Amino acid sequence: MTKPIINLEHIDITFRQKKRVIEAVKDVSIAINKGDIYGIVGYSGAGKSTLVRTINLLQAPTAGKITIGDDVTFADGKVQLKGAALRQKRQKIGMIFQHFNLMAQKTARQNVAFALRHSKLSKEEKDQKVAELLELVGLADRAENYPSQLSGGQKQRVAIARALANDPEILISDESTSALDPKTTKQILALLQELNQKLGLTVVMITHEMQIVKDICHRVAVMQNGHLIEEGSVLDIFSNPKEPLTQEFIKTATGIEDALVKIEKQAIVQNLPKDDLLVQLKYAGTSTDEPILNQIYKQFEVTANILYGNIEILDDTPVGEMIVVLSGEAFALAGAQEAILAAGIELTVLKRGA
Ligand SMILES: Nc1ncnc2c1ncn2[C@@H]1O[C@H](COP(=O)(O)OP(=O)(O)OP(=O)(O)O)[C@@H](O)[C@H]1O
């Protein structure tokens, strides 16, 4: 097994305010492998930001153990690195935020250069490095612009360049696309994916949007009320979500929820003929290639009227969902359902014709 670059073990984070005790994170363990894009999803207040702030020790846990790379950074109730060692470790962890956090009085170039103020590089090397970073994020021609002269997407690119200034191994993105429109969001996600592949950067993505997880993450953890409730590869989580909250998040990302509302209003579904079945089919991987609907027609003379279909490619694996009306003789319908299940396809009967 590969050794994780980030290992959070049994992390508790409790805030005490006068009479109130807020348990923001409760016994969360997460291991993130080098080179992964790892999503952490959950609604506002679930504890995502508080948890990831422990990775660079902006937030010390109340209890638990943190290992970053080869170093234990937190254990036995205290931070294990001091002074220069802690600063160095923090420099290897870049962070970007929803509201960019750029300095308004400094140009794009100066904002990036600011991150190199403690670097040992010479003035020329720093200038060169800043130019390379702006080039890397596609902003070479905007170096002398102030944040107010840049679009949201461009501001986030400056923030990404700044976060990469000290050659971090880890980049934490805390809702970095939440303030951007859908097209700009896609562009920033594509940039993060490119940096992940080109630089081998490990990316931790906090988000409340499952669509983002689906687009670029390899693994995902779902948080609710301070707990980690489900964790796994994006393929596993999307093809077989176990917890109700995970299922809810996934529905918003696949569009099936909206489709179902529309489908239920269609005449064919409202007046479903006797014995006909309205079914939802879900498949992942090889079963997608099975011409199963063809097979049930040939074998059982059961026809399938496709009302909705959606196929996603997750981690190179097709994952699909369909809503179909199956029509045929009662005994043939039973056989067709068995054949579908035997092909490894999940089948849920949504309605039976009465
Ligand atoms: N410094 C603090 N003092 C007291 N309570 C805090 C502090 N920081 C966070 N909390 C509380 O911890 C809980 C988790 O907050 P957190 O910001 O981690 O959630 P989140 O999932 O990241 O949500 P959001 O996306 O809205 O930031 C919340 O109830 C929040 O009010």
GROMACS .gro file of C-alpha atoms and ligand atoms in nm:
model
  385
    1MET     CA    1   0.000   0.000   0.000
    2THR     CA    2   0.129   0.347  -0.082
    3LYS     CA    3   0.207   0.562   0.216
    4PRO     CA    4  -0.033   0.856   0.245
    5ILE     CA    5   0.108   1.207   0.211
    6ILE     CA    6  -0.162   1.331   0.452
    7ASN     CA    7  -0.270   1.108   0.736
    8LEU     CA    8  -0.529   1.240   0.978
    9GLU     CA    9  -0.602   0.995   1.257
   10HIS     CA   10  -0.892   1.026   1.499
   11ILE     CA   11  -0.911   1.402   1.476
   12ASP     CA   12  -1.134   1.584   1.727
   13ILE     CA   13  -1.174   1.961   1.720
   14THR     CA   14  -1.378   2.123   1.995
   15PHE     CA   15  -1.435   2.496   2.040
   16ARG     CA   16  -1.525   2.626   2.383
   17GLN     CA   17  -1.701   2.962   2.404
   18LYS     CA   18  -1.814   3.076   2.746
   19LYS     CA   19  -2.094   2.827   2.811
   20ARG     CA   20  -2.106   2.672   2.465
   21VAL     CA   21  -1.907   2.374   2.348
   22ILE     CA   22  -1.897   2.319   1.972
   23GLU     CA   23  -1.770   1.985   1.856
   24ALA     CA   24  -1.678   2.087   1.500
   25VAL     CA   25  -1.493   1.766   1.410
   26LYS     CA   26  -1.550   1.431   1.577
   27ASP     CA   27  -1.314   1.135   1.543
   28VAL     CA   28  -1.233   1.184   1.174
   29SER     CA   29  -0.964   0.973   1.009
   30ILE     CA   30  -0.864   1.037   0.649
   31ALA     CA   31  -0.559   0.915   0.454
   32ILE     CA   32  -0.479   1.095   0.129
   33ASN     CA   33  -0.230   0.949  -0.116
   34LYS     CA   34   0.030   1.152  -0.300
   35GLY     CA   35  -0.092   1.272  -0.637
   36ASP     CA   36  -0.460   1.229  -0.555
   37ILE     CA   37  -0.730   1.489  -0.600
   38TYR     CA   38  -0.931   1.429  -0.286
   39GLY     CA   39  -1.275   1.581  -0.236
   40ILE     CA   40  -1.433   1.661   0.099
   41VAL     CA   41  -1.803   1.734   0.064
   42GLY     CA   42  -2.070   1.835   0.308
   43TYR     CA   43  -2.313   2.114   0.380
   44SER     CA   44  -2.212   2.440   0.543
   45GLY     CA   45  -2.109   2.383   0.903
   46ALA     CA   46  -2.021   2.015   0.854
   47GLY     CA   47  -1.666   2.082   0.971
   48LYS     CA   48  -1.481   2.061   0.639
   49SER     CA   49  -1.282   2.386   0.665
   50THR     CA   50  -1.196   2.329   1.030
   51LEU     CA   51  -1.070   1.980   0.949
   52VAL     CA   52  -0.849   2.076   0.653
   53ARG     CA   53  -0.702   2.371   0.842
   54THR     CA   54  -0.532   2.110   1.060
   55ILE     CA   55  -0.332   1.990   0.757
   56ASN     CA   56  -0.116   2.304   0.772
   57LEU     CA   57  -0.183   2.348   1.143
   58LEU     CA   58  -0.368   2.676   1.102
   59GLN     CA   59  -0.601   2.492   1.337
   60ALA     CA   60  -0.461   2.259   1.601
   61PRO     CA   61  -0.684   1.962   1.679
   62THR     CA   62  -0.811   1.894   2.028
   63ALA     CA   63  -0.705   1.532   1.990
   64GLY     CA   64  -0.568   1.298   1.726
   65LYS     CA   65  -0.253   1.251   1.523
   66ILE     CA   66  -0.144   1.420   1.200
   67THR     CA   67   0.131   1.297   0.972
   68ILE     CA   68   0.231   1.499   0.667
   69GLY     CA   69   0.482   1.323   0.443
   70ASP     CA   70   0.737   1.166   0.676
   71ASP     CA   71   0.673   1.399   0.968
   72VAL     CA   72   0.431   1.366   1.255
   73THR     CA   73   0.317   1.727   1.289
   74PHE     CA   74   0.066   1.678   1.570
   75ALA     CA   75   0.040   1.410   1.839
   76ASP     CA   76  -0.019   1.376   2.213
   77GLY     CA   77  -0.221   1.697   2.223
   78LYS     CA   78   0.051   1.919   2.081
   79VAL     CA   79   0.220   2.044   1.766
   80GLN     CA   80   0.535   1.840   1.708
   81LEU     CA   81   0.725   2.084   1.485
   82LYS     CA   82   0.867   2.416   1.599
   83GLY     CA   83   0.994   2.741   1.449
   84ALA     CA   84   1.169   2.701   1.116
   85ALA     CA   85   1.066   2.336   1.072
   86LEU     CA   86   0.698   2.427   1.114
   87ARG     CA   87   0.732   2.724   0.876
   88GLN     CA   88   0.900   2.506   0.616
   89LYS     CA   89   0.631   2.242   0.642
   90ARG     CA   90   0.360   2.504   0.604
   91GLN     CA   91   0.528   2.642   0.294
   92LYS     CA   92   0.490   2.303   0.130
   93ILE     CA   93   0.114   2.331   0.169
   94GLY     CA   94  -0.051   2.593  -0.052
   95MET     CA   95  -0.406   2.712   0.001
   96ILE     CA   96  -0.669   2.885  -0.213
   97PHE     CA   97  -1.003   3.026  -0.099
   98GLN     CA   98  -1.347   3.122  -0.225
   99HIS     CA   99  -1.275   3.496  -0.205
  100PHE     CA  100  -0.919   3.478  -0.345
  101ASN     CA  101  -0.768   3.685  -0.057
  102LEU     CA  102  -0.545   3.896  -0.285
  103MET     CA  103  -0.392   4.225  -0.174
  104ALA     CA  104  -0.583   4.502  -0.352
  105GLN     CA  105  -0.290   4.747  -0.357
  106LYS     CA  106  -0.055   4.504  -0.525
  107THR     CA  107  -0.046   4.391  -0.888
  108ALA     CA  108  -0.081   4.026  -0.990
  109ARG     CA  109   0.299   4.003  -1.010
  110GLN     CA  110   0.346   4.164  -0.666
  111ASN     CA  111   0.081   3.940  -0.510
  112VAL     CA  112   0.268   3.630  -0.628
  113ALA     CA  113   0.609   3.777  -0.538
  114PHE     CA  114   0.484   3.843  -0.183
  115ALA     CA  115   0.474   3.467  -0.123
  116LEU     CA  116   0.848   3.453  -0.199
  117ARG     CA  117   0.949   3.726   0.048
  118HIS     CA  118   1.121   3.474   0.281
  119SER     CA  119   1.269   3.272  -0.002
  120LYS     CA  120   1.647   3.241  -0.039
  121LEU     CA  121   1.626   3.302  -0.413
  122SER     CA  122   1.803   3.608  -0.558
  123LYS     CA  123   1.599   3.903  -0.684
  124GLU     CA  124   1.647   3.784  -1.047
  125GLU     CA  125   1.550   3.427  -0.958
  126LYS     CA  126   1.239   3.553  -0.781
  127ASP     CA  127   1.138   3.764  -1.082
  128GLN     CA  128   1.194   3.465  -1.307
  129LYS     CA  129   0.992   3.237  -1.076
  130VAL     CA  130   0.698   3.481  -1.060
  131ALA     CA  131   0.697   3.511  -1.440
  132GLU     CA  132   0.696   3.131  -1.474
  133LEU     CA  133   0.412   3.096  -1.224
  134LEU     CA  134   0.197   3.355  -1.403
  135GLU     CA  135   0.270   3.178  -1.730
  136LEU     CA  136   0.173   2.843  -1.574
  137VAL     CA  137  -0.171   2.975  -1.474
  138GLY     CA  138  -0.222   3.149  -1.809
  139LEU     CA  139  -0.187   3.506  -1.685
  140ALA     CA  140   0.150   3.616  -1.824
  141ASP     CA  141  -0.012   3.915  -1.998
  142ARG     CA  142  -0.188   4.036  -1.680
  143ALA     CA  143   0.116   4.062  -1.452
  144GLU     CA  144   0.084   4.439  -1.406
  145ASN     CA  145  -0.292   4.440  -1.344
  146TYR     CA  146  -0.440   4.506  -1.000
  147PRO     CA  147  -0.705   4.265  -0.864
  148SER     CA  148  -0.980   4.520  -0.939
  149GLN     CA  149  -0.884   4.497  -1.307
  150LEU     CA  150  -0.918   4.118  -1.315
  151SER     CA  151  -1.220   3.887  -1.347
  152GLY     CA  152  -1.303   3.637  -1.072
  153GLY     CA  153  -1.142   3.354  -1.266
  154GLN     CA  154  -0.828   3.560  -1.326
  155LYS     CA  155  -0.809   3.654  -0.957
  156GLN     CA  156  -0.829   3.288  -0.865
  157ARG     CA  157  -0.547   3.216  -1.113
  158VAL     CA  158  -0.330   3.475  -0.937
  159ALA     CA  159  -0.418   3.310  -0.604
  160ILE     CA  160  -0.320   2.970  -0.747
  161ALA     CA  161   0.012   3.108  -0.874
  162ARG     CA  162   0.075   3.257  -0.530
  163ALA     CA  163  -0.014   2.927  -0.359
  164LEU     CA  164   0.237   2.746  -0.581
  165ALA     CA  165   0.523   2.993  -0.527
  166ASN     CA  166   0.708   2.779  -0.273
  167ASP     CA  167   0.669   2.457  -0.475
  168PRO     CA  168   0.416   2.295  -0.243
  169GLU     CA  169   0.343   1.925  -0.255
  170ILE     CA  170  -0.012   1.981  -0.136
  171LEU     CA  171  -0.269   2.235  -0.248
  172ILE     CA  172  -0.580   2.287  -0.037
  173SER     CA  173  -0.874   2.441  -0.217
  174ASP     CA  174  -1.148   2.567   0.016
  175GLU     CA  175  -1.454   2.630  -0.203
  176SER     CA  176  -1.223   2.794  -0.458
  177THR     CA  177  -1.485   2.795  -0.735
  178SER     CA  178  -1.792   2.883  -0.527
  179ALA     CA  179  -1.784   3.250  -0.628
  180LEU     CA  180  -1.734   3.174  -0.998
  181ASP     CA  181  -1.982   3.119  -1.282
  182PRO     CA  182  -2.013   2.765  -1.428
  183LYS     CA  183  -1.786   2.828  -1.727
  184THR     CA  184  -1.509   2.985  -1.518
  185THR     CA  185  -1.551   2.705  -1.263
  186LYS     CA  186  -1.480   2.449  -1.537
  187GLN     CA  187  -1.168   2.643  -1.643
  188ILE     CA  188  -1.031   2.663  -1.289
  189LEU     CA  189  -1.104   2.292  -1.231
  190ALA     CA  190  -0.924   2.210  -1.557
  191LEU     CA  191  -0.625   2.414  -1.435
  192LEU     CA  192  -0.618   2.231  -1.101
  193GLN     CA  193  -0.635   1.899  -1.285
  194GLU     CA  194  -0.349   2.005  -1.513
  195LEU     CA  195  -0.136   2.109  -1.214
  196ASN     CA  196  -0.213   1.779  -1.045
  197GLN     CA  197  -0.093   1.587  -1.349
  198LYS     CA  198   0.197   1.810  -1.449
  199LEU     CA  199   0.344   1.875  -1.104
  200GLY     CA  200   0.222   1.563  -0.922
  201LEU     CA  201   0.049   1.803  -0.683
  202THR     CA  202  -0.182   1.646  -0.425
  203VAL     CA  203  -0.504   1.848  -0.419
  204VAL     CA  204  -0.756   1.856  -0.133
  205MET     CA  205  -1.084   2.004  -0.257
  206ILE     CA  206  -1.342   2.122  -0.009
  207THR     CA  207  -1.676   2.172  -0.180
  208HIS     CA  208  -2.049   2.147  -0.131
  209GLU     CA  209  -2.095   2.052  -0.498
  210MET     CA  210  -2.084   1.686  -0.596
  211GLN     CA  211  -2.051   1.794  -0.960
  212ILE     CA  212  -1.700   1.919  -0.881
  213VAL     CA  213  -1.611   1.590  -0.715
  214LYS     CA  214  -1.742   1.407  -1.019
  215ASP     CA  215  -1.546   1.625  -1.257
  216ILE     CA  216  -1.198   1.605  -1.107
  217CYS     CA  217  -1.166   1.405  -0.783
  218HIS     CA  218  -1.030   1.054  -0.747
  219ARG     CA  219  -1.157   0.994  -0.396
  220VAL     CA  220  -1.414   1.163  -0.178
  221ALA     CA  221  -1.509   1.191   0.188
  222VAL     CA  222  -1.857   1.301   0.292
  223MET     CA  223  -1.893   1.495   0.619
  224GLN     CA  224  -2.203   1.561   0.825
  225ASN     CA  225  -2.219   1.730   1.166
  226GLY     CA  226  -1.847   1.691   1.226
  227HIS     CA  227  -1.844   1.320   1.138
  228LEU     CA  228  -1.703   1.150   0.834
  229ILE     CA  229  -1.999   0.943   0.718
  230GLU     CA  230  -1.872   0.786   0.397
  231GLU     CA  231  -1.542   0.763   0.209
  232GLY     CA  232  -1.424   0.594  -0.107
  233SER     CA  233  -1.324   0.619  -0.470
  234VAL     CA  234  -1.544   0.849  -0.676
  235LEU     CA  235  -1.650   0.550  -0.884
  236ASP     CA  236  -1.760   0.351  -0.576
  237ILE     CA  237  -1.938   0.641  -0.414
  238PHE     CA  238  -2.123   0.738  -0.732
  239SER     CA  239  -2.219   0.386  -0.830
  240ASN     CA  240  -2.308   0.270  -0.481
  241PRO     CA  241  -2.369   0.551  -0.229
  242LYS     CA  242  -2.469   0.407   0.109
  243GLU     CA  243  -2.562   0.701   0.330
  244PRO     CA  244  -2.878   0.906   0.265
  245LEU     CA  245  -2.678   1.233   0.258
  246THR     CA  246  -2.437   1.091  -0.001
  247GLN     CA  247  -2.733   0.977  -0.210
  248GLU     CA  248  -2.882   1.324  -0.186
  249PHE     CA  249  -2.557   1.488  -0.300
  250ILE     CA  250  -2.525   1.249  -0.591
  251LYS     CA  251  -2.879   1.309  -0.713
  252THR     CA  252  -2.799   1.677  -0.747
  253ALA     CA  253  -2.493   1.594  -0.956
  254THR     CA  254  -2.653   1.347  -1.199
  255GLY     CA  255  -2.972   1.541  -1.271
  256ILE     CA  256  -3.186   1.231  -1.217
  257GLU     CA  257  -3.397   1.406  -0.957
  258ASP     CA  258  -3.509   1.674  -1.205
  259ALA     CA  259  -3.560   1.412  -1.474
  260LEU     CA  260  -3.784   1.202  -1.246
  261VAL     CA  261  -4.013   1.497  -1.175
  262LYS     CA  262  -4.058   1.554  -1.549
  263ILE     CA  263  -4.095   1.186  -1.630
  264GLU     CA  264  -4.369   1.139  -1.370
  265LYS     CA  265  -4.575   1.403  -1.550
  266GLN     CA  266  -4.558   1.230  -1.889
  267ALA     CA  267  -4.879   1.070  -2.020
  268ILE     CA  268  -4.711   0.734  -2.075
  269VAL     CA  269  -4.617   0.722  -1.708
  270GLN     CA  270  -4.944   0.870  -1.576
  271ASN     CA  271  -5.144   0.609  -1.773
  272LEU     CA  272  -4.898   0.323  -1.753
  273PRO     CA  273  -5.064   0.023  -1.928
  274LYS     CA  274  -5.148  -0.282  -1.719
  275ASP     CA  275  -4.843  -0.496  -1.635
  276ASP     CA  276  -4.599  -0.240  -1.780
  277LEU     CA  277  -4.313  -0.145  -1.549
  278LEU     CA  278  -4.144   0.190  -1.503
  279VAL     CA  279  -3.792   0.099  -1.393
  280GLN     CA  280  -3.468   0.271  -1.310
  281LEU     CA  281  -3.152   0.092  -1.424
  282LYS     CA  282  -2.806   0.167  -1.290
  283TYR     CA  283  -2.484   0.019  -1.411
  284ALA     CA  284  -2.112   0.068  -1.375
  285GLY     CA  285  -1.828  -0.069  -1.582
  286THR     CA  286  -1.860  -0.354  -1.823
  287SER     CA  287  -2.236  -0.402  -1.796
  288THR     CA  288  -2.273  -0.075  -1.987
  289ASP     CA  289  -2.145  -0.253  -2.294
  290GLU     CA  290  -2.403  -0.527  -2.270
  291PRO     CA  291  -2.676  -0.472  -2.523
  292ILE     CA  292  -2.913  -0.582  -2.252
  293LEU     CA  293  -3.222  -0.407  -2.383
  294ASN     CA  294  -3.171  -0.584  -2.714
  295GLN     CA  295  -3.127  -0.913  -2.538
  296ILE     CA  296  -3.452  -0.890  -2.340
  297TYR     CA  297  -3.639  -0.812  -2.660
  298LYS     CA  298  -3.492  -1.111  -2.843
  299GLN     CA  299  -3.525  -1.348  -2.551
  300PHE     CA  300  -3.854  -1.235  -2.394
  301GLU     CA  301  -4.011  -1.000  -2.647
  302VAL     CA  302  -4.005  -0.732  -2.381
  303THR     CA  303  -3.969  -0.383  -2.527
  304ALA     CA  304  -3.793  -0.100  -2.348
  305ASN     CA  305  -3.901   0.257  -2.406
  306ILE     CA  306  -3.615   0.477  -2.285
  307LEU     CA  307  -3.745   0.793  -2.114
  308TYR     CA  308  -3.412   0.910  -1.969
  309GLY     CA  309  -3.051   0.811  -2.003
  310ASN     CA  310  -2.727   0.946  -1.861
  311ILE     CA  311  -2.381   0.799  -1.889
  312GLU     CA  312  -2.084   0.947  -1.709
  313ILE     CA  313  -1.724   0.843  -1.738
  314LEU     CA  314  -1.580   0.832  -1.386
  315ASP     CA  315  -1.215   0.737  -1.358
  316ASP     CA  316  -1.230   0.587  -1.710
  317THR     CA  317  -1.530   0.372  -1.616
  318PRO     CA  318  -1.874   0.430  -1.766
  319VAL     CA  319  -2.146   0.472  -1.506
  320GLY     CA  320  -2.498   0.499  -1.635
  321GLU     CA  321  -2.854   0.551  -1.528
  322MET     CA  322  -3.165   0.495  -1.735
  323ILE     CA  323  -3.536   0.519  -1.679
  324VAL     CA  324  -3.733   0.291  -1.907
  325VAL     CA  325  -4.081   0.152  -1.949
  326LEU     CA  326  -4.071  -0.226  -1.993
  327SER     CA  327  -4.369  -0.376  -2.180
  328GLY     CA  328  -4.453  -0.740  -2.244
  329GLU     CA  329  -4.636  -1.044  -2.112
  330ALA     CA  330  -4.633  -1.073  -1.733
  331PHE     CA  331  -4.417  -1.389  -1.726
  332ALA     CA  332  -4.181  -1.240  -1.987
  333LEU     CA  333  -4.139  -0.926  -1.777
  334ALA     CA  334  -4.033  -1.139  -1.482
  335GLY     CA  335  -3.774  -1.314  -1.702
  336ALA     CA  336  -3.649  -0.983  -1.840
  337GLN     CA  337  -3.599  -0.846  -1.489
  338GLU     CA  338  -3.396  -1.151  -1.393
  339ALA     CA  339  -3.181  -1.118  -1.704
  340ILE     CA  340  -3.117  -0.752  -1.627
  341LEU     CA  341  -3.012  -0.832  -1.272
  342ALA     CA  342  -2.796  -1.122  -1.394
  343ALA     CA  343  -2.608  -0.875  -1.616
  344GLY     CA  344  -2.500  -0.689  -1.302
  345ILE     CA  345  -2.740  -0.401  -1.353
  346GLU     CA  346  -2.923  -0.255  -1.055
  347LEU     CA  347  -3.297  -0.241  -1.115
  348THR     CA  348  -3.556  -0.047  -0.916
  349VAL     CA  349  -3.924  -0.067  -1.005
  350LEU     CA  350  -4.061   0.287  -0.979
  351LYS     CA  351  -4.418   0.211  -1.087
  352ARG     CA  352  -4.633  -0.081  -1.202
  353GLY     CA  353  -4.915  -0.039  -1.455
  354ALA     CA  354  -5.247  -0.113  -1.288
  355LIG     N1  355  -1.294   2.942   1.565
  355LIG     C1  356  -1.415   2.889   1.589
  355LIG     N2  357  -1.479   2.908   1.708
  355LIG     C2  358  -1.598   2.853   1.732
  355LIG     N3  359  -1.666   2.776   1.646
  355LIG     C3  360  -1.610   2.753   1.527
  355LIG     C4  361  -1.482   2.808   1.492
  355LIG     N4  362  -1.453   2.767   1.365
  355LIG     C5  363  -1.556   2.691   1.324
  355LIG     N5  364  -1.651   2.681   1.421
  355LIG     C6  365  -1.775   2.603   1.414
  355LIG     O1  366  -1.743   2.472   1.373
  355LIG     C7  367  -1.843   2.418   1.289
  355LIG     C8  368  -1.783   2.370   1.157
  355LIG     O2  369  -1.744   2.482   1.079
  355LIG     P1  370  -1.667   2.472   0.940
  355LIG     O3  371  -1.641   2.609   0.891
  355LIG     O4  372  -1.551   2.382   0.955
  355LIG     O5  373  -1.774   2.402   0.848
  355LIG     P2  374  -1.769   2.383   0.693
  355LIG     O6  375  -1.820   2.247   0.667
  355LIG     O7  376  -1.636   2.417   0.639
  355LIG     O8  377  -1.875   2.488   0.643
  355LIG     P3  378  -1.854   2.619   0.555
  355LIG     O9  379  -1.842   2.568   0.415
  355LIG    O10  380  -1.978   2.698   0.579
  355LIG    O11  381  -1.730   2.685   0.605
  355LIG     C9  382  -1.947   2.527   1.274
  355LIG    O12  383  -2.050   2.504   1.367
  355LIG    C10  384  -1.872   2.653   1.308
  355LIG    O13  385  -1.958   2.751   1.358
   0.00000   0.00000   0.00000
